[in-house]
Amino acid sequence: IALGGDSAGANLATAACLLLKETPEYLPCFFLSIYPTLNINNFNTDSYRKYGDIMILKASSMEAFANRYITCEQDTSNPLVSPLLAESFNGFPATVVITAEHDILFCDSEAFVERLRQDSVPVEWKVFPETIHLFWGMNFMSREENGIAFAADRLRSAFCRA
């Protein structure tokens, strides 16, 4: 089994992997994280400041989404809501992180990759140049340009190893 998601879906999939790593027999062999939302506590990163008011996904929208997602202030510090706050990623599956170069979530991806590497999780990080949030689904781009071919190749390799 492989698990993955993009944006808020990557948040949910990351939370699922955090839970599943406690029961290794159910852990996916591969995790795909596409421009993930991983810390709803921090809308003051370099990428939020740089792209928060000019790109397709705005900082104000992210704050509104977060306010709808959480039920109380304590939820913001829960690693299942903000996975970057997890104590450890030890035992996490091999991971591929796909990031848009011009995305307010760029710093979430960068921090996630750094945490995975610190915990010795096999991780590959691919930044797609000159792209914005949601480029994954832009069908006017080729499969190579929008990352689908890259992700499919990594998924195929993971299944061949499993």
CSV table of C-alpha atoms in Angstrom, one decimal:
chain,number,residue,atom,x,y,z
A,1,ILE,CA,0.0,0.0,0.0
A,2,ALA,CA,1.1,3.6,-0.7
A,3,LEU,CA,-0.4,6.7,0.7
A,4,GLY,CA,-0.3,10.3,-0.4
A,5,GLY,CA,-2.1,13.6,-0.9
A,6,ASP,CA,-1.7,17.1,-2.0
A,7,SER,CA,-2.1,20.3,0.1
A,8,ALA,CA,-4.7,19.6,2.8
A,9,GLY,CA,-4.9,16.0,1.6
A,10,ALA,CA,-1.1,15.7,2.3
A,11,ASN,CA,-1.8,17.0,5.8
A,12,LEU,CA,-4.4,14.2,6.4
A,13,ALA,CA,-2.1,11.6,4.8
A,14,THR,CA,0.8,12.7,6.9
A,15,ALA,CA,-1.3,12.4,10.1
A,16,ALA,CA,-2.4,8.9,9.0
A,17,CYS,CA,1.2,7.9,8.5
A,18,LEU,CA,2.1,9.2,12.0
A,19,LEU,CA,-0.6,7.0,13.4
A,20,LEU,CA,0.3,4.0,11.2
A,21,LYS,CA,4.0,4.1,12.1
A,22,GLU,CA,3.0,2.8,15.5
A,23,THR,CA,1.7,-0.4,13.9
A,24,PRO,CA,4.4,-1.2,11.2
A,25,GLU,CA,2.4,-4.1,9.7
A,26,TYR,CA,-0.1,-1.5,8.4
A,27,LEU,CA,2.5,1.1,7.4
A,28,PRO,CA,2.5,2.0,3.7
A,29,CYS,CA,5.7,1.2,1.7
A,30,PHE,CA,5.7,4.6,0.2
A,31,PHE,CA,4.4,8.1,1.0
A,32,LEU,CA,3.8,10.9,-1.5
A,33,SER,CA,3.4,14.4,-0.2
A,34,ILE,CA,2.6,17.1,-2.7
A,35,TYR,CA,2.9,20.7,-1.5
A,36,PRO,CA,1.8,19.7,2.0
A,37,THR,CA,0.1,21.9,4.6
A,38,LEU,CA,1.9,20.7,7.7
A,39,ASN,CA,1.9,23.5,10.3
A,40,ILE,CA,-1.2,25.6,10.9
A,41,ASN,CA,0.5,27.3,13.8
A,42,ASN,CA,2.9,29.3,11.6
A,43,PHE,CA,1.6,31.5,8.8
A,44,ASN,CA,4.8,33.7,9.1
A,45,THR,CA,7.3,31.7,7.1
A,46,ASP,CA,9.5,33.2,4.4
A,47,SER,CA,7.2,31.6,1.7
A,48,TYR,CA,4.0,32.9,3.4
A,49,ARG,CA,5.6,36.4,3.4
A,50,LYS,CA,6.8,36.1,-0.2
A,51,TYR,CA,3.7,34.5,-1.8
A,52,GLY,CA,0.9,35.0,0.7
A,53,ASP,CA,-0.8,37.8,-1.2
A,54,ILE,CA,0.0,37.2,-4.8
A,55,MET,CA,-0.5,33.5,-5.7
A,56,ILE,CA,-3.5,31.2,-6.1
A,57,LEU,CA,-3.4,30.1,-2.5
A,58,LYS,CA,-3.4,33.2,-0.3
A,59,ALA,CA,-2.4,33.5,3.4
A,60,SER,CA,-5.8,34.8,4.3
A,61,SER,CA,-7.4,31.7,2.7
A,62,MET,CA,-5.1,29.4,4.7
A,63,GLU,CA,-6.0,31.2,7.9
A,64,ALA,CA,-9.7,30.8,7.1
A,65,PHE,CA,-9.3,27.1,6.2
A,66,ALA,CA,-7.4,26.5,9.5
A,67,ASN,CA,-10.2,28.2,11.5
A,68,ARG,CA,-12.7,25.9,9.9
A,69,TYR,CA,-10.5,22.8,10.4
A,70,ILE,CA,-9.7,23.2,14.1
A,71,THR,CA,-12.3,23.0,16.8
A,72,CYS,CA,-10.3,24.6,19.7
A,73,GLU,CA,-7.0,26.4,20.3
A,74,GLN,CA,-5.4,23.2,21.7
A,75,ASP,CA,-5.9,21.4,18.3
A,76,THR,CA,-3.3,23.7,16.7
A,77,SER,CA,-0.5,22.0,18.8
A,78,ASN,CA,-1.8,18.5,18.0
A,79,PRO,CA,0.7,16.7,15.6
A,80,LEU,CA,-2.3,15.1,13.8
A,81,VAL,CA,-3.4,18.7,12.9
A,82,SER,CA,0.0,20.2,12.4
A,83,PRO,CA,2.3,17.2,11.6
A,84,LEU,CA,5.5,19.2,11.7
A,85,LEU,CA,5.0,19.3,15.5
A,86,ALA,CA,5.4,15.6,15.7
A,87,GLU,CA,8.0,14.5,18.2
A,88,SER,CA,9.6,12.1,15.7
A,89,PHE,CA,9.3,10.8,12.2
A,90,ASN,CA,11.3,7.6,13.0
A,91,GLY,CA,9.6,4.7,11.4
A,92,PHE,CA,8.0,6.8,8.7
A,93,PRO,CA,7.8,5.2,5.2
A,94,ALA,CA,10.1,6.2,2.4
A,95,THR,CA,8.8,9.6,1.2
A,96,VAL,CA,8.8,11.7,-1.9
A,97,VAL,CA,7.9,15.4,-1.4
A,98,ILE,CA,6.9,17.4,-4.4
A,99,THR,CA,6.9,21.2,-4.1
A,100,ALA,CA,6.0,24.2,-6.2
A,101,GLU,CA,8.7,26.7,-6.3
A,102,HIS,CA,6.4,29.7,-5.9
A,103,ASP,CA,4.0,28.5,-3.2
A,104,ILE,CA,3.2,29.7,0.3
A,105,LEU,CA,3.6,26.1,1.5
A,106,PHE,CA,7.2,25.9,0.2
A,107,CYS,CA,8.6,26.3,3.7
A,108,ASP,CA,6.4,23.5,5.1
A,109,SER,CA,7.9,21.1,2.5
A,110,GLU,CA,11.4,22.3,3.3
A,111,ALA,CA,10.9,21.8,7.0
A,112,PHE,CA,9.3,18.4,6.5
A,113,VAL,CA,12.2,17.2,4.3
A,114,GLU,CA,14.7,18.4,6.9
A,115,ARG,CA,12.8,16.6,9.8
A,116,LEU,CA,12.6,13.4,7.8
A,117,ARG,CA,16.3,13.5,7.1
A,118,GLN,CA,17.1,14.2,10.7
A,119,ASP,CA,15.2,11.0,11.6
A,120,SER,CA,16.9,9.0,8.9
A,121,VAL,CA,13.8,8.5,6.8
A,122,PRO,CA,14.6,7.9,3.1
A,123,VAL,CA,13.3,11.0,1.4
A,124,GLU,CA,13.5,12.6,-2.0
A,125,TRP,CA,12.5,16.2,-2.5
A,126,LYS,CA,11.6,17.5,-5.9
A,127,VAL,CA,11.0,21.2,-6.4
A,128,PHE,CA,9.3,22.0,-9.7
A,129,PRO,CA,10.7,25.4,-11.0
A,130,GLU,CA,8.4,28.2,-12.0
A,131,THR,CA,5.3,26.5,-10.6
A,132,ILE,CA,2.5,27.5,-8.2
A,133,HIS,CA,0.2,25.7,-5.8
A,134,LEU,CA,-2.1,23.3,-7.6
A,135,PHE,CA,0.3,22.8,-10.5
A,136,TRP,CA,-0.1,19.0,-10.0
A,137,GLY,CA,-3.6,19.2,-11.4
A,138,MET,CA,-3.0,21.6,-14.3
A,139,ASN,CA,-3.8,19.6,-17.3
A,140,PHE,CA,-2.3,22.1,-19.8
A,141,MET,CA,1.1,20.9,-18.5
A,142,SER,CA,2.7,17.7,-19.6
A,143,ARG,CA,3.0,14.8,-17.2
A,144,GLU,CA,6.7,15.6,-16.9
A,145,GLU,CA,6.0,19.3,-16.2
A,146,ASN,CA,3.3,18.7,-13.6
A,147,GLY,CA,5.1,16.0,-11.7
A,148,ILE,CA,2.8,13.1,-12.4
A,149,ALA,CA,5.4,11.2,-14.4
A,150,PHE,CA,8.0,11.7,-11.6
A,151,ALA,CA,5.6,10.5,-8.9
A,152,ALA,CA,4.4,7.5,-11.0
A,153,ASP,CA,8.0,6.5,-11.5
A,154,ARG,CA,8.8,6.7,-7.8
A,155,LEU,CA,5.6,4.8,-6.9
A,156,ARG,CA,6.4,2.1,-9.4
A,157,SER,CA,9.9,1.7,-7.9
A,158,ALA,CA,8.5,1.5,-4.4
A,159,PHE,CA,6.0,-1.2,-5.3
A,160,CYS,CA,8.8,-3.2,-7.0
A,161,ARG,CA,10.9,-3.1,-3.8
A,162,ALA,CA,7.9,-4.0,-1.5
